[in-house]
mmCIF file of N, CA and C in Angstrom:
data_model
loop_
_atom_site.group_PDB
_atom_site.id
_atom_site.type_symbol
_atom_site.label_atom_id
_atom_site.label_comp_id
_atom_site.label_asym_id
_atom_site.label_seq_id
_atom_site.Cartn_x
_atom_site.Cartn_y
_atom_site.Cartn_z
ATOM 1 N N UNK A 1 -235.106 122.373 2.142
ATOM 2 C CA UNK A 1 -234.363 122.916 3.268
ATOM 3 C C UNK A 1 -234.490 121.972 4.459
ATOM 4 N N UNK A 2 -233.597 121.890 5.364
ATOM 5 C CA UNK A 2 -233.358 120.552 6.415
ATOM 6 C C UNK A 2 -234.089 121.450 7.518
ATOM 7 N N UNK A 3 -234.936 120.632 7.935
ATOM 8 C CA UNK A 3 -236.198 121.374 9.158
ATOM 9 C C UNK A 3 -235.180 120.692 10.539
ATOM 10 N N UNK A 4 -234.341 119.994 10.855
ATOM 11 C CA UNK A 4 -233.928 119.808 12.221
ATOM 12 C C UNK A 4 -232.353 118.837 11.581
ATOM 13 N N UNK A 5 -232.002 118.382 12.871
ATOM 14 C CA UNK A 5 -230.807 117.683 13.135
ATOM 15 C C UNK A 5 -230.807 116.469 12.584
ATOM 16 N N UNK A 6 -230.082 115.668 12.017
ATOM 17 C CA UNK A 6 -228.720 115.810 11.653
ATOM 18 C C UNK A 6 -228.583 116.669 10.196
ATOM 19 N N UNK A 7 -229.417 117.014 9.764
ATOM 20 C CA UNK A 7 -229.201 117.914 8.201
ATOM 21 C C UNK A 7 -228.624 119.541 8.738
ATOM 22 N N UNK A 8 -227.770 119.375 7.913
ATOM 23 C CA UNK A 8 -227.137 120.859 8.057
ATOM 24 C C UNK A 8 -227.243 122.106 6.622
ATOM 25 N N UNK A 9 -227.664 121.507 5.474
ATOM 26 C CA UNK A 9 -228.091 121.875 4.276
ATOM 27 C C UNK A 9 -228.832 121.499 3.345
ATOM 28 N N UNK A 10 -229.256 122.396 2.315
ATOM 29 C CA UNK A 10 -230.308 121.282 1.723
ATOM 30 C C UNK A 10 -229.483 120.295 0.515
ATOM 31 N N UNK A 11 -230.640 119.553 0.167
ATOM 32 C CA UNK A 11 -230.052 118.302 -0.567
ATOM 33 C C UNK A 11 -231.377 118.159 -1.783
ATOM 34 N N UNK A 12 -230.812 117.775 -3.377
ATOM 35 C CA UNK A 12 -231.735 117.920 -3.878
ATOM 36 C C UNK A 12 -233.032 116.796 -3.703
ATOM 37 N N UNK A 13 -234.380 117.455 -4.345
ATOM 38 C CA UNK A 13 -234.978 116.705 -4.203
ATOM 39 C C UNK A 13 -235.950 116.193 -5.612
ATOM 40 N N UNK A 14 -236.019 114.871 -5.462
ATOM 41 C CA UNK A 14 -236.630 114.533 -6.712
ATOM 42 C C UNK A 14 -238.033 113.869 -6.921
ATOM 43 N N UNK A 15 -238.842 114.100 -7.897
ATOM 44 C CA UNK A 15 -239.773 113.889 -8.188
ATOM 45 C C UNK A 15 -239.954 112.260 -8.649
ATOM 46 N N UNK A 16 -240.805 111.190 -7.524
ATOM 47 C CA UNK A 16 -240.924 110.082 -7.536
ATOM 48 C C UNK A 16 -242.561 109.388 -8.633
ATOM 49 N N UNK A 17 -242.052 108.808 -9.324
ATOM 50 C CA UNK A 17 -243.535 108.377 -9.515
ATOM 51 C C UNK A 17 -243.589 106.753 -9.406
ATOM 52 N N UNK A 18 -244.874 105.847 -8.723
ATOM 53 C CA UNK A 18 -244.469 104.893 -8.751
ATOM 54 C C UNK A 18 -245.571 103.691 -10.473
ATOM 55 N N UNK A 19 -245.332 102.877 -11.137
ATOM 56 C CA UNK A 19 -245.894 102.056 -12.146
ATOM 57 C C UNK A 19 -245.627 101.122 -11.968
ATOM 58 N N UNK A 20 -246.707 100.467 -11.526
ATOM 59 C CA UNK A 20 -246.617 98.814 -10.947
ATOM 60 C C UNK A 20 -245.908 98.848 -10.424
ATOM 61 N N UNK A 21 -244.825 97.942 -10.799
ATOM 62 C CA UNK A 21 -243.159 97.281 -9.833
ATOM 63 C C UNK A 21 -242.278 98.103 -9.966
ATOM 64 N N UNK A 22 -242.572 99.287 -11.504
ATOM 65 C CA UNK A 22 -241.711 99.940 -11.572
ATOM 66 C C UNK A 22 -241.672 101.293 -10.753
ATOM 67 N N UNK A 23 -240.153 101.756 -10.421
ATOM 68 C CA UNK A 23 -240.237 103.250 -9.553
ATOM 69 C C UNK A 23 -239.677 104.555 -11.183
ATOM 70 N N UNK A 24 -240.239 105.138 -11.037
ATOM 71 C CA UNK A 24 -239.819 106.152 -11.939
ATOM 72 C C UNK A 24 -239.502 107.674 -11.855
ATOM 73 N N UNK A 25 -238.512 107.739 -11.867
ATOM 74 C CA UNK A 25 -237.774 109.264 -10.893
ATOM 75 C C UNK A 25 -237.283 109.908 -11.851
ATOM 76 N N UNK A 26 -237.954 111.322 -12.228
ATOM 77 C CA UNK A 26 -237.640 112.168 -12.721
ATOM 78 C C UNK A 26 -236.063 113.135 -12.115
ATOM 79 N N UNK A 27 -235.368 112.995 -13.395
ATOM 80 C CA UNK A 27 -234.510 114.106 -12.852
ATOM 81 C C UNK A 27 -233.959 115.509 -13.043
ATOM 82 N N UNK A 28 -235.125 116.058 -13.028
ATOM 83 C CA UNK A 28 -235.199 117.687 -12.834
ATOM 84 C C UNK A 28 -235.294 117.837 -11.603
ATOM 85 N N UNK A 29 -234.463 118.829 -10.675
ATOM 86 C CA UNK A 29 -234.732 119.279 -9.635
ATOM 87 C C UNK A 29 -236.005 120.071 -9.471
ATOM 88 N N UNK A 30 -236.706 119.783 -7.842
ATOM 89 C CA UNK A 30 -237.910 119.913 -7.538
ATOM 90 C C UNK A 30 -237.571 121.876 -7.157
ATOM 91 N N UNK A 31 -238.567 122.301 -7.136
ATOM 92 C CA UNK A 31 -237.480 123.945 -6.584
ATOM 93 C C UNK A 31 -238.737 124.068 -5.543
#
Protein backbone atom coordinates (compact mmCIF):
# COMPACT_ATOMS: atom_id res chain seq x y z
CA UNK A 1 0.00 0.00 0.00
CA UNK A 2 1.53 3.62 -1.03
CA UNK A 3 2.30 5.37 2.52
CA UNK A 4 2.49 9.12 0.82
CA UNK A 5 2.72 11.13 -2.49
CA UNK A 6 3.25 10.54 -5.57
CA UNK A 7 1.67 6.81 -5.18
CA UNK A 8 -1.92 6.77 -5.47
CA UNK A 9 -2.32 2.76 -5.33
CA UNK A 10 -0.69 -0.16 -4.58
CA UNK A 11 1.72 -1.83 -6.95
CA UNK A 12 2.90 -5.37 -6.76
CA UNK A 13 5.60 -6.35 -4.80
CA UNK A 14 8.30 -8.85 -5.28
CA UNK A 15 10.46 -10.98 -3.47
CA UNK A 16 14.32 -10.09 -4.21
CA UNK A 17 17.11 -12.40 -3.51
CA UNK A 18 20.58 -11.40 -4.22
CA UNK A 19 23.73 -14.58 -5.48
CA UNK A 20 26.89 -13.14 -6.12
CA UNK A 21 26.44 -10.94 -9.36
CA UNK A 22 23.40 -12.62 -9.76
CA UNK A 23 19.82 -10.80 -8.73
CA UNK A 24 17.10 -13.40 -8.37
CA UNK A 25 13.38 -12.34 -8.19
CA UNK A 26 10.81 -14.48 -7.43
CA UNK A 27 7.54 -14.08 -9.08
CA UNK A 28 4.82 -14.78 -6.75
CA UNK A 29 3.23 -11.85 -5.38
CA UNK A 30 4.33 -10.78 -1.84
CA UNK A 31 0.66 -10.36 0.08
Amino acid sequence: KPTGPPATKPVPVYRVQLDGDDVLVSLSKES
